[in-house]
C-alpha cells in the first residue's frame, strides 16, 4: 500500500503557533494548482505497480479550494495512479471555510473523510491561537460535517500556556477549557480524534510572545496532566489510543497515519511536501513561486537524500514507540539486523529498570502508560548515533 499527500500552501491568516509552509495570498492559486497537477503527472512512474490506499489533502488549508479544484486534483490522481476503490481520501478543512452547501459539494467529490481543524471550542482559546474561526463556527461545522460524512476526524490542541487566562490558577488540575473541549468533541462521536500539544516553534508569533516574557509556557508537568486526562476520557468513551496523538473508534484508525508509521511509500506533492520510498527521502522547495516556476519547466523542485541504516532504524524506533503496538525487537532484527535489536535492548535497559519502558514476553517494547507523554524523549534515548 502506498499514499499520496498533496500540500495546499494557502491560509487565510497565520495561526500564532504554526510553522508550516503557507502563503496568506491566494494570487497564485491557479498557477499553483496547475503545478500540483504537473507534479502528479511527472512522478507517476515512481508508483508504477503500487496501489494507492490513501490520499491526503493537507496544508495549509485545502478547504480554501473549491470543490471543482478538488475534483480536478483527484481526477488527476485517479488518472495517473492506481487508486484503490477503497482508498481513504481525506481533506483537511477549517471551520470558517465551511457552509452547508460546500460540505455537501465536498461529499459529492471523491473525498470520503474530513479532518476538521477545530483545535478548541472555546472563544478565548481560539483567539489566543489566532485561529480564523470562532466557537460558533467550530460547532456549526461539526454539525454539517457529521451530517454529510460518516467518517471524519477532528483536531484539538492542549497545553495552552500559563497566564493566557485559560489555565486554572491552582497548581494542580486540568483547565476547564480542556475538559470542556473534550466533552464537546465527544458529544459529536467523531470516528477519529487527533490531539496535539501546543508546541513553541521558532519564528512563530507564539515564540516571540514567550521570548519577550509576555506569555509563560505551560509546564511539562501540567501538559502531561492534560494529556493523561485526555487519554482517560477518550478511553472511557470507547476510543482506541492507537498512536501518541491519535484516537479512533474501532475500525477507524487513519489509513494515512498508520501507513506512515508502517513505513509505507508515499509521494508528497506541492511546496514543502516530503516523500519517502523506504530508502530515500525527498522534500520539495518551500516556496510557492519557485515551485511553480520549476514545474512550468518540467523540473521537480526537490532535494533527495538516501537514508543510512542508522537513520532508518531511528525513524522506525521513533514512529513505532509512539504507536500502541510498540517496537518489535523481532521486526528490528528482520529489517536492520540482529546487532540493531541487541543495541535497542541494551539502550533500553535503564528505562526498563526505572519503569518508563515495558518489555513484554514477545520482545515488544512500549512506553509505560505513566511515561507516554514523554515518548519522544524515550525514543531519542534509543537512537543509534553513527
Ligand atoms: S490554518 Fe493550519 S496551516 Fe494555516 S496557519 Fe493555521 S495551523 Fe498553520
mmCIF file of C-alpha atoms and ligand atoms in Angstrom:
data_model
loop_
_atom_site.group_PDB
_atom_site.id
_atom_site.type_symbol
_atom_site.label_atom_id
_atom_site.label_comp_id
_atom_site.label_asym_id
_atom_site.label_seq_id
_atom_site.Cartn_x
_atom_site.Cartn_y
_atom_site.Cartn_z
ATOM 1 C CA UNK A 1 0.000 0.000 0.000
ATOM 2 C CA UNK A 2 1.202 3.484 -0.749
ATOM 3 C CA UNK A 3 -0.026 7.008 -0.176
ATOM 4 C CA UNK A 4 -0.152 10.425 -1.771
ATOM 5 C CA UNK A 5 -0.007 13.634 0.234
ATOM 6 C CA UNK A 6 -0.922 16.906 -1.507
ATOM 7 C CA UNK A 7 0.076 20.130 0.219
ATOM 8 C CA UNK A 8 -2.179 23.152 -0.367
ATOM 9 C CA UNK A 9 0.058 26.061 0.691
ATOM 10 C CA UNK A 10 -2.508 28.774 1.421
ATOM 11 C CA UNK A 11 -4.096 30.021 4.639
ATOM 12 C CA UNK A 12 -6.385 32.930 5.456
ATOM 13 C CA UNK A 13 -4.180 34.080 8.308
ATOM 14 C CA UNK A 14 -1.211 32.790 10.301
ATOM 15 C CA UNK A 15 -2.104 30.909 13.472
ATOM 16 C CA UNK A 16 0.262 32.054 16.208
ATOM 17 C CA UNK A 17 1.856 28.666 16.767
ATOM 18 C CA UNK A 18 2.202 27.452 13.185
ATOM 19 C CA UNK A 19 5.470 26.920 11.322
ATOM 20 C CA UNK A 20 4.076 25.045 8.302
ATOM 21 C CA UNK A 21 4.657 26.357 4.821
ATOM 22 C CA UNK A 22 1.805 28.552 3.528
ATOM 23 C CA UNK A 23 1.089 31.917 1.961
ATOM 24 C CA UNK A 24 -1.779 34.192 3.009
ATOM 25 C CA UNK A 25 -2.079 35.464 -0.560
ATOM 26 C CA UNK A 26 -4.165 33.383 -2.954
ATOM 27 C CA UNK A 27 -2.978 35.316 -6.005
ATOM 28 C CA UNK A 28 -1.065 32.312 -7.353
ATOM 29 C CA UNK A 29 -3.784 29.742 -6.672
ATOM 30 C CA UNK A 30 -4.496 28.910 -10.313
ATOM 31 C CA UNK A 31 -0.819 28.514 -11.242
ATOM 32 C CA UNK A 32 -0.186 26.513 -8.101
ATOM 33 C CA UNK A 33 -2.984 24.069 -8.920
ATOM 34 C CA UNK A 34 -1.555 23.627 -12.424
ATOM 35 C CA UNK A 35 1.863 22.944 -10.914
ATOM 36 C CA UNK A 36 0.410 20.351 -8.493
ATOM 37 C CA UNK A 37 -1.221 18.553 -11.403
ATOM 38 C CA UNK A 38 2.060 18.696 -13.337
ATOM 39 C CA UNK A 39 3.944 17.189 -10.403
ATOM 40 C CA UNK A 40 1.364 14.409 -10.129
ATOM 41 C CA UNK A 41 1.986 13.645 -13.792
ATOM 42 C CA UNK A 42 5.789 13.820 -13.667
ATOM 43 C CA UNK A 43 6.026 11.485 -10.687
ATOM 44 C CA UNK A 44 3.593 8.772 -11.711
ATOM 45 C CA UNK A 45 6.421 6.393 -12.667
ATOM 46 C CA UNK A 46 7.575 6.388 -9.004
ATOM 47 C CA UNK A 47 4.413 4.465 -8.108
ATOM 48 C CA UNK A 48 4.365 2.069 -11.057
ATOM 49 C CA UNK A 49 2.774 -1.198 -9.886
ATOM 50 C CA UNK A 50 1.797 0.246 -6.499
ATOM 51 C CA UNK A 51 -1.782 0.626 -5.345
ATOM 52 C CA UNK A 52 -2.607 3.936 -3.659
ATOM 53 C CA UNK A 53 -4.609 3.289 -0.491
ATOM 54 C CA UNK A 54 -4.576 6.801 0.903
ATOM 55 C CA UNK A 55 -4.744 10.313 -0.493
ATOM 56 C CA UNK A 56 -4.446 13.179 1.943
ATOM 57 C CA UNK A 57 -5.028 16.824 1.040
ATOM 58 C CA UNK A 58 -3.324 18.787 3.793
ATOM 59 C CA UNK A 59 -1.727 22.131 4.245
ATOM 60 C CA UNK A 60 -2.061 24.940 4.615
ATOM 61 C CA UNK A 61 -5.768 24.936 4.139
ATOM 62 C CA UNK A 62 -7.228 22.680 1.432
ATOM 63 C CA UNK A 63 -10.740 23.898 2.233
ATOM 64 C CA UNK A 64 -9.798 27.197 0.569
ATOM 65 C CA UNK A 65 -10.167 25.295 -2.723
ATOM 66 C CA UNK A 66 -13.490 24.995 -4.494
ATOM 67 C CA UNK A 67 -15.000 21.551 -4.916
ATOM 68 C CA UNK A 68 -14.141 21.895 -8.635
ATOM 69 C CA UNK A 69 -10.443 22.415 -7.815
ATOM 70 C CA UNK A 70 -10.554 19.386 -5.540
ATOM 71 C CA UNK A 71 -12.323 17.280 -8.152
ATOM 72 C CA UNK A 72 -9.758 18.241 -10.738
ATOM 73 C CA UNK A 73 -6.827 17.257 -8.489
ATOM 74 C CA UNK A 74 -8.403 13.953 -7.501
ATOM 75 C CA UNK A 75 -9.271 13.161 -11.109
ATOM 76 C CA UNK A 76 -5.571 13.526 -11.950
ATOM 77 C CA UNK A 77 -4.688 11.221 -9.067
ATOM 78 C CA UNK A 78 -7.040 8.529 -10.370
ATOM 79 C CA UNK A 79 -5.883 9.071 -13.955
ATOM 80 C CA UNK A 80 -2.137 8.793 -13.270
ATOM 81 C CA UNK A 81 -2.085 6.372 -10.304
ATOM 82 C CA UNK A 82 -3.723 3.080 -9.419
ATOM 83 C CA UNK A 83 -6.148 4.313 -6.816
ATOM 84 C CA UNK A 84 -7.690 1.560 -4.708
ATOM 85 C CA UNK A 85 -11.513 1.613 -4.841
ATOM 86 C CA UNK A 86 -11.351 1.520 -1.040
ATOM 87 C CA UNK A 87 -8.808 4.329 -0.764
ATOM 88 C CA UNK A 88 -9.189 6.686 2.177
ATOM 89 C CA UNK A 89 -9.321 10.196 0.703
ATOM 90 C CA UNK A 90 -9.023 12.856 3.378
ATOM 91 C CA UNK A 91 -9.393 16.608 3.107
ATOM 92 C CA UNK A 92 -8.260 18.913 5.894
ATOM 93 C CA UNK A 93 -10.837 21.638 6.429
ATOM 94 C CA UNK A 94 -11.054 24.698 8.628
ATOM 95 C CA UNK A 95 -14.429 25.548 10.187
ATOM 96 C CA UNK A 96 -14.512 29.118 8.829
ATOM 97 C CA UNK A 97 -14.360 27.864 5.227
ATOM 98 C CA UNK A 98 -17.391 25.636 5.535
ATOM 99 C CA UNK A 99 -21.013 26.193 4.618
ATOM 100 C CA UNK A 100 -23.636 23.512 4.358
ATOM 101 C CA UNK A 101 -23.622 23.828 0.567
ATOM 102 C CA UNK A 102 -19.833 23.447 0.394
ATOM 103 C CA UNK A 103 -19.775 20.404 2.695
ATOM 104 C CA UNK A 104 -22.468 18.818 0.541
ATOM 105 C CA UNK A 105 -20.408 19.545 -2.593
ATOM 106 C CA UNK A 106 -17.366 18.005 -0.936
ATOM 107 C CA UNK A 107 -19.363 14.881 -0.154
ATOM 108 C CA UNK A 108 -20.056 14.551 -3.889
ATOM 109 C CA UNK A 109 -16.329 14.519 -4.758
ATOM 110 C CA UNK A 110 -14.021 11.519 -4.202
ATOM 111 C CA UNK A 111 -13.255 12.865 -0.699
ATOM 112 C CA UNK A 112 -14.602 10.346 1.826
ATOM 113 C CA UNK A 113 -13.078 11.650 5.043
ATOM 114 C CA UNK A 114 -12.802 15.140 6.531
ATOM 115 C CA UNK A 115 -10.185 16.180 9.062
ATOM 116 C CA UNK A 116 -11.628 19.246 10.743
ATOM 117 C CA UNK A 117 -9.199 21.740 12.298
ATOM 118 C CA UNK A 118 -11.361 22.692 15.265
ATOM 119 C CA UNK A 119 -8.487 22.984 17.809
ATOM 120 C CA UNK A 120 -10.843 24.301 20.515
ATOM 121 C CA UNK A 121 -14.479 25.201 21.077
ATOM 122 C CA UNK A 122 -13.514 27.999 23.449
ATOM 123 C CA UNK A 123 -13.662 31.565 22.046
ATOM 124 C CA UNK A 124 -10.726 32.813 24.125
ATOM 125 C CA UNK A 125 -8.534 29.838 23.222
ATOM 126 C CA UNK A 126 -9.294 30.285 19.526
ATOM 127 C CA UNK A 127 -8.426 33.965 19.787
ATOM 128 C CA UNK A 128 -5.236 33.220 21.677
ATOM 129 C CA UNK A 129 -4.153 30.860 18.884
ATOM 130 C CA UNK A 130 -5.235 33.401 16.238
ATOM 131 C CA UNK A 131 -7.463 30.878 14.548
ATOM 132 C CA UNK A 132 -9.668 32.331 11.800
ATOM 133 C CA UNK A 133 -12.836 30.697 13.185
ATOM 134 C CA UNK A 134 -14.891 31.279 16.303
ATOM 135 C CA UNK A 135 -16.558 28.812 18.648
ATOM 136 C CA UNK A 136 -19.919 29.008 16.895
ATOM 137 C CA UNK A 137 -18.325 28.172 13.561
ATOM 138 C CA UNK A 138 -16.497 25.268 15.224
ATOM 139 C CA UNK A 139 -19.790 23.743 16.365
ATOM 140 C CA UNK A 140 -21.703 24.575 13.194
ATOM 141 C CA UNK A 141 -19.011 22.952 11.043
ATOM 142 C CA UNK A 142 -19.178 19.806 13.195
ATOM 143 C CA UNK A 143 -22.939 19.653 12.589
ATOM 144 C CA UNK A 144 -22.540 19.899 8.821
ATOM 145 C CA UNK A 145 -19.615 17.521 8.553
ATOM 146 C CA UNK A 146 -21.326 14.893 10.702
ATOM 147 C CA UNK A 147 -24.428 15.241 8.529
ATOM 148 C CA UNK A 148 -22.641 14.628 5.204
ATOM 149 C CA UNK A 149 -19.650 12.439 6.148
ATOM 150 C CA UNK A 150 -19.783 9.231 8.142
ATOM 151 C CA UNK A 151 -16.013 9.262 8.576
ATOM 152 C CA UNK A 152 -14.407 12.393 9.951
ATOM 153 C CA UNK A 153 -11.739 13.385 12.380
ATOM 154 C CA UNK A 154 -11.279 16.468 14.496
ATOM 155 C CA UNK A 155 -8.083 18.109 15.709
ATOM 156 C CA UNK A 156 -7.797 19.554 19.198
ATOM 157 C CA UNK A 157 -4.923 21.386 20.881
ATOM 158 C CA UNK A 158 -3.955 21.114 24.547
ATOM 159 C CA UNK A 159 -1.178 22.682 26.627
ATOM 160 C CA UNK A 160 -2.315 26.307 26.280
ATOM 161 C CA UNK A 161 0.318 28.454 28.090
ATOM 162 C CA UNK A 162 0.100 29.841 31.600
ATOM 163 C CA UNK A 163 -1.207 33.423 32.046
ATOM 164 C CA UNK A 164 -3.193 33.158 28.814
ATOM 165 C CA UNK A 165 -6.235 33.467 31.054
ATOM 166 C CA UNK A 166 -7.255 29.924 30.195
ATOM 167 C CA UNK A 167 -5.403 27.891 32.797
ATOM 168 C CA UNK A 168 -6.569 27.456 36.387
ATOM 169 C CA UNK A 169 -4.682 29.491 38.996
ATOM 170 C CA UNK A 170 -4.375 26.459 41.226
ATOM 171 C CA UNK A 171 -1.159 24.471 40.986
ATOM 172 C CA UNK A 172 -2.958 21.192 40.326
ATOM 173 C CA UNK A 173 -5.691 20.277 37.918
ATOM 174 C CA UNK A 174 -6.627 20.317 34.301
ATOM 175 C CA UNK A 175 -8.059 23.509 32.824
ATOM 176 C CA UNK A 176 -11.812 23.720 32.460
ATOM 177 C CA UNK A 177 -11.297 24.750 28.858
ATOM 178 C CA UNK A 178 -9.594 21.465 28.069
ATOM 179 C CA UNK A 179 -12.190 19.421 29.928
ATOM 180 C CA UNK A 180 -14.978 21.201 28.127
ATOM 181 C CA UNK A 181 -13.264 20.877 24.714
ATOM 182 C CA UNK A 182 -13.049 17.113 25.167
ATOM 183 C CA UNK A 183 -16.678 16.860 26.325
ATOM 184 C CA UNK A 184 -17.914 18.911 23.372
ATOM 185 C CA UNK A 185 -15.867 16.883 20.887
ATOM 186 C CA UNK A 186 -17.211 13.627 22.343
ATOM 187 C CA UNK A 187 -20.789 14.859 22.112
ATOM 188 C CA UNK A 188 -20.436 14.521 18.302
ATOM 189 C CA UNK A 189 -18.914 10.993 18.479
ATOM 190 C CA UNK A 190 -16.379 11.639 15.695
ATOM 191 C CA UNK A 191 -14.806 8.453 14.382
ATOM 192 C CA UNK A 192 -11.350 9.857 14.971
ATOM 193 C CA UNK A 193 -9.736 12.489 17.193
ATOM 194 C CA UNK A 194 -6.193 13.876 16.880
ATOM 195 C CA UNK A 195 -4.825 15.919 19.774
ATOM 196 C CA UNK A 196 -1.604 17.889 19.675
ATOM 197 C CA UNK A 197 0.277 19.694 22.404
ATOM 198 C CA UNK A 198 0.771 23.350 21.607
ATOM 199 C CA UNK A 199 4.467 23.468 20.765
ATOM 200 C CA UNK A 200 6.575 26.573 20.540
ATOM 201 C CA UNK A 201 8.266 26.655 17.150
ATOM 202 C CA UNK A 202 10.962 29.193 16.254
ATOM 203 C CA UNK A 203 9.906 32.203 14.179
ATOM 204 C CA UNK A 204 6.247 31.963 15.210
ATOM 205 C CA UNK A 205 4.258 34.700 16.963
ATOM 206 C CA UNK A 206 3.937 32.412 19.996
ATOM 207 C CA UNK A 207 7.717 32.029 20.142
ATOM 208 C CA UNK A 208 8.113 35.833 20.275
ATOM 209 C CA UNK A 209 5.381 36.198 22.913
ATOM 210 C CA UNK A 210 7.165 33.666 25.098
ATOM 211 C CA UNK A 211 10.634 35.046 24.408
ATOM 212 C CA UNK A 212 9.552 38.552 25.332
ATOM 213 C CA UNK A 213 8.110 37.228 28.616
ATOM 214 C CA UNK A 214 4.521 38.157 27.719
ATOM 215 C CA UNK A 215 3.441 34.534 27.940
ATOM 216 C CA UNK A 216 4.714 31.717 30.170
ATOM 217 C CA UNK A 217 4.749 28.279 28.530
ATOM 218 C CA UNK A 218 2.740 25.627 30.289
ATOM 219 C CA UNK A 219 4.954 23.434 32.473
ATOM 220 C CA UNK A 220 5.711 19.967 31.143
ATOM 221 C CA UNK A 221 4.024 18.500 34.201
ATOM 222 C CA UNK A 222 0.757 20.333 33.526
ATOM 223 C CA UNK A 223 0.825 19.464 29.829
ATOM 224 C CA UNK A 224 1.347 15.823 30.846
ATOM 225 C CA UNK A 225 -1.677 16.076 33.179
ATOM 226 C CA UNK A 226 -3.800 17.359 30.302
ATOM 227 C CA UNK A 227 -2.546 14.519 28.119
ATOM 228 C CA UNK A 228 -3.381 11.916 30.780
ATOM 229 C CA UNK A 229 -6.814 13.478 31.260
ATOM 230 C CA UNK A 230 -7.364 13.216 27.505
ATOM 231 C CA UNK A 231 -6.278 9.562 27.340
ATOM 232 C CA UNK A 232 -8.552 8.570 30.209
ATOM 233 C CA UNK A 233 -11.567 10.492 28.903
ATOM 234 C CA UNK A 234 -11.303 9.056 25.405
ATOM 235 C CA UNK A 235 -10.693 5.546 26.672
ATOM 236 C CA UNK A 236 -13.876 5.777 28.759
ATOM 237 C CA UNK A 237 -15.741 6.920 25.627
ATOM 238 C CA UNK A 238 -14.630 3.803 23.701
ATOM 239 C CA UNK A 239 -11.749 5.229 21.668
ATOM 240 C CA UNK A 240 -8.595 3.254 20.968
ATOM 241 C CA UNK A 241 -5.408 5.166 21.617
ATOM 242 C CA UNK A 242 -3.541 3.794 18.623
ATOM 243 C CA UNK A 243 -0.808 6.412 18.378
ATOM 244 C CA UNK A 244 0.595 9.094 20.658
ATOM 245 C CA UNK A 245 -1.656 11.865 19.266
ATOM 246 C CA UNK A 246 -4.389 9.773 17.651
ATOM 247 C CA UNK A 247 -7.531 8.072 18.894
ATOM 248 C CA UNK A 248 -10.198 6.247 16.929
ATOM 249 C CA UNK A 249 -13.394 4.317 17.313
ATOM 250 C CA UNK A 250 -12.920 0.638 16.338
ATOM 251 C CA UNK A 251 -12.063 0.275 12.660
ATOM 252 C CA UNK A 252 -11.365 3.968 12.078
ATOM 253 C CA UNK A 253 -7.625 4.337 12.619
ATOM 254 C CA UNK A 254 -6.496 6.675 9.832
ATOM 255 C CA UNK A 255 -5.057 4.736 6.887
ATOM 256 C CA UNK A 256 -2.881 7.709 6.077
ATOM 257 C CA UNK A 257 -1.369 7.902 9.581
ATOM 258 C CA UNK A 258 -0.974 4.162 10.034
ATOM 259 C CA UNK A 259 0.745 3.929 6.668
ATOM 260 C CA UNK A 260 3.386 6.487 7.655
ATOM 261 C CA UNK A 261 4.183 4.558 10.823
ATOM 262 C CA UNK A 262 4.353 1.260 8.988
ATOM 263 C CA UNK A 263 6.947 2.738 6.639
ATOM 264 C CA UNK A 264 4.734 2.783 3.517
ATOM 265 C CA UNK A 265 5.976 4.614 0.443
ATOM 266 C CA UNK A 266 4.378 7.978 -0.063
ATOM 267 C CA UNK A 267 4.703 10.799 -2.520
ATOM 268 C CA UNK A 268 4.403 14.336 -1.227
ATOM 269 C CA UNK A 269 3.102 16.729 -3.895
ATOM 270 C CA UNK A 270 3.342 20.505 -3.523
ATOM 271 C CA UNK A 271 5.690 23.055 -1.984
ATOM 272 C CA UNK A 272 7.441 21.773 1.186
ATOM 273 C CA UNK A 273 5.930 18.277 0.833
ATOM 274 C CA UNK A 274 8.083 15.304 1.848
ATOM 275 C CA UNK A 275 8.268 11.902 0.158
ATOM 276 C CA UNK A 276 9.640 8.531 1.246
ATOM 277 C CA UNK A 277 10.182 5.288 -0.647
ATOM 278 C CA UNK A 278 11.647 3.034 2.032
ATOM 279 C CA UNK A 279 15.239 4.042 1.303
ATOM 280 C CA UNK A 280 15.236 7.633 0.132
ATOM 281 C CA UNK A 281 13.591 10.712 1.499
ATOM 282 C CA UNK A 282 12.984 13.825 -0.589
ATOM 283 C CA UNK A 283 11.413 17.175 0.021
ATOM 284 C CA UNK A 284 10.131 19.914 -2.241
ATOM 285 C CA UNK A 285 11.174 23.527 -2.104
ATOM 286 C CA UNK A 286 9.177 25.591 0.446
ATOM 287 C CA UNK A 287 8.475 28.493 -1.875
ATOM 288 C CA UNK A 288 5.320 28.780 -3.974
ATOM 289 C CA UNK A 289 6.801 30.951 -6.723
ATOM 290 C CA UNK A 290 9.911 28.808 -7.199
ATOM 291 C CA UNK A 291 7.815 25.644 -7.052
ATOM 292 C CA UNK A 292 5.518 26.916 -9.830
ATOM 293 C CA UNK A 293 8.454 28.134 -11.923
ATOM 294 C CA UNK A 294 10.281 24.825 -11.656
ATOM 295 C CA UNK A 295 7.250 22.718 -12.601
ATOM 296 C CA UNK A 296 6.496 25.009 -15.540
ATOM 297 C CA UNK A 297 9.923 23.931 -16.847
ATOM 298 C CA UNK A 298 9.140 20.257 -16.148
ATOM 299 C CA UNK A 299 11.666 20.102 -13.313
ATOM 300 C CA UNK A 300 10.941 18.577 -9.917
ATOM 301 C CA UNK A 301 11.948 21.147 -7.290
ATOM 302 C CA UNK A 302 13.117 18.600 -4.740
ATOM 303 C CA UNK A 303 16.179 17.553 -2.776
ATOM 304 C CA UNK A 304 16.882 13.871 -2.143
ATOM 305 C CA UNK A 305 18.828 12.006 0.472
ATOM 306 C CA UNK A 306 19.498 8.315 0.909
ATOM 307 C CA UNK A 307 18.901 7.310 4.482
ATOM 308 C CA UNK A 308 21.638 5.381 6.282
ATOM 309 C CA UNK A 309 20.613 2.184 8.045
ATOM 310 C CA UNK A 310 21.052 4.024 11.359
ATOM 311 C CA UNK A 311 18.707 6.817 10.243
ATOM 312 C CA UNK A 312 16.089 4.284 9.142
ATOM 313 C CA UNK A 313 16.406 2.448 12.471
ATOM 314 C CA UNK A 314 15.955 5.760 14.351
ATOM 315 C CA UNK A 315 12.871 6.609 12.330
ATOM 316 C CA UNK A 316 11.429 3.150 12.960
ATOM 317 C CA UNK A 317 12.092 3.431 16.711
ATOM 318 C CA UNK A 318 10.541 6.907 16.928
ATOM 319 C CA UNK A 319 7.403 6.102 14.952
ATOM 320 C CA UNK A 320 6.765 2.671 16.462
ATOM 321 C CA UNK A 321 7.289 3.684 20.077
ATOM 322 C CA UNK A 322 4.559 6.279 19.514
ATOM 323 C CA UNK A 323 2.095 3.567 18.437
ATOM 324 C CA UNK A 324 0.119 1.214 20.658
ATOM 325 C CA UNK A 325 1.790 -1.793 19.031
ATOM 326 C CA UNK A 326 5.240 -0.681 20.227
ATOM 327 C CA UNK A 327 8.665 -1.692 18.897
ATOM 328 C CA UNK A 328 9.039 -5.353 17.990
ATOM 329 C CA UNK A 329 12.647 -6.466 18.529
ATOM 330 C CA UNK A 330 11.974 -9.300 16.072
ATOM 331 C CA UNK A 331 10.987 -6.797 13.403
ATOM 332 C CA UNK A 332 14.087 -4.727 14.187
ATOM 333 C CA UNK A 333 16.224 -7.850 13.600
ATOM 334 C CA UNK A 334 14.454 -8.594 10.310
ATOM 335 C CA UNK A 335 14.673 -5.039 8.990
ATOM 336 C CA UNK A 336 18.058 -3.893 10.272
ATOM 337 C CA UNK A 337 19.903 -6.991 11.511
ATOM 338 C CA UNK A 338 20.370 -8.660 14.868
ATOM 339 C CA UNK A 339 23.003 -6.147 16.017
ATOM 340 C CA UNK A 340 20.328 -3.407 15.997
ATOM 341 C CA UNK A 341 17.903 -5.365 18.197
ATOM 342 C CA UNK A 342 20.781 -6.048 20.612
ATOM 343 C CA UNK A 343 21.628 -2.347 20.569
ATOM 344 C CA UNK A 344 17.987 -1.426 21.233
ATOM 345 C CA UNK A 345 17.708 -3.742 24.236
ATOM 346 C CA UNK A 346 20.991 -2.510 25.665
ATOM 347 C CA UNK A 347 19.953 1.149 25.361
ATOM 348 C CA UNK A 348 16.502 0.377 26.810
ATOM 349 C CA UNK A 349 17.780 -1.335 29.981
ATOM 350 C CA UNK A 350 17.941 1.742 32.206
ATOM 351 C CA UNK A 351 14.431 2.899 31.197
ATOM 352 C CA UNK A 352 13.039 -0.626 31.672
ATOM 353 C CA UNK A 353 14.574 -0.700 35.169
ATOM 354 C CA UNK A 354 13.042 2.643 36.142
ATOM 355 C CA UNK A 355 9.630 1.603 34.776
ATOM 356 C CA UNK A 356 9.356 4.083 31.884
ATOM 357 C CA UNK A 357 9.628 1.370 29.231
ATOM 358 C CA UNK A 358 7.940 -2.041 29.333
ATOM 359 C CA UNK A 359 9.315 -5.137 27.562
ATOM 360 C CA UNK A 360 6.817 -7.977 27.142
ATOM 361 C CA UNK A 361 7.489 -11.685 26.723
ATOM 362 C CA UNK A 362 7.256 -11.365 22.919
ATOM 363 C CA UNK A 363 10.100 -8.879 22.868
ATOM 364 C CA UNK A 364 7.880 -5.858 22.248
ATOM 365 C CA UNK A 365 8.957 -2.585 23.832
ATOM 366 C CA UNK A 366 6.386 0.071 24.773
ATOM 367 C CA UNK A 367 6.253 3.287 26.747
ATOM 368 C CA UNK A 368 4.673 2.658 30.164
ATOM 369 C CA UNK A 369 1.264 4.373 30.456
ATOM 370 C CA UNK A 370 2.505 6.934 33.010
ATOM 371 C CA UNK A 371 5.502 7.782 30.782
ATOM 372 C CA UNK A 372 3.650 8.055 27.476
ATOM 373 C CA UNK A 373 3.690 11.830 27.406
ATOM 374 C CA UNK A 374 7.494 11.598 27.281
ATOM 375 C CA UNK A 375 7.591 9.077 24.417
ATOM 376 C CA UNK A 376 9.686 11.235 22.081
ATOM 377 C CA UNK A 377 12.384 11.671 24.735
ATOM 378 C CA UNK A 378 12.356 7.941 25.460
ATOM 379 C CA UNK A 379 12.717 7.167 21.752
ATOM 380 C CA UNK A 380 15.654 9.571 21.466
ATOM 381 C CA UNK A 381 17.316 7.595 24.261
ATOM 382 C CA UNK A 382 17.208 4.506 21.999
ATOM 383 C CA UNK A 383 18.595 6.192 18.904
ATOM 384 C CA UNK A 384 21.626 4.908 17.091
ATOM 385 C CA UNK A 385 24.332 7.559 16.778
ATOM 386 C CA UNK A 386 26.678 6.958 13.804
HETATM 387 S S1 LIG B 1 -4.666 27.079 9.328
HETATM 388 FE FE1 LIG B 1 -3.282 25.356 9.761
HETATM 389 S S2 LIG B 1 -1.577 25.571 8.317
HETATM 390 FE FE2 LIG B 1 -2.711 27.529 8.320
HETATM 391 S S3 LIG B 1 -1.617 28.815 9.780
HETATM 392 FE FE3 LIG B 1 -3.269 27.798 10.909
HETATM 393 S S4 LIG B 1 -2.354 25.890 11.733
HETATM 394 FE FE4 LIG B 1 -0.988 26.688 10.136
#
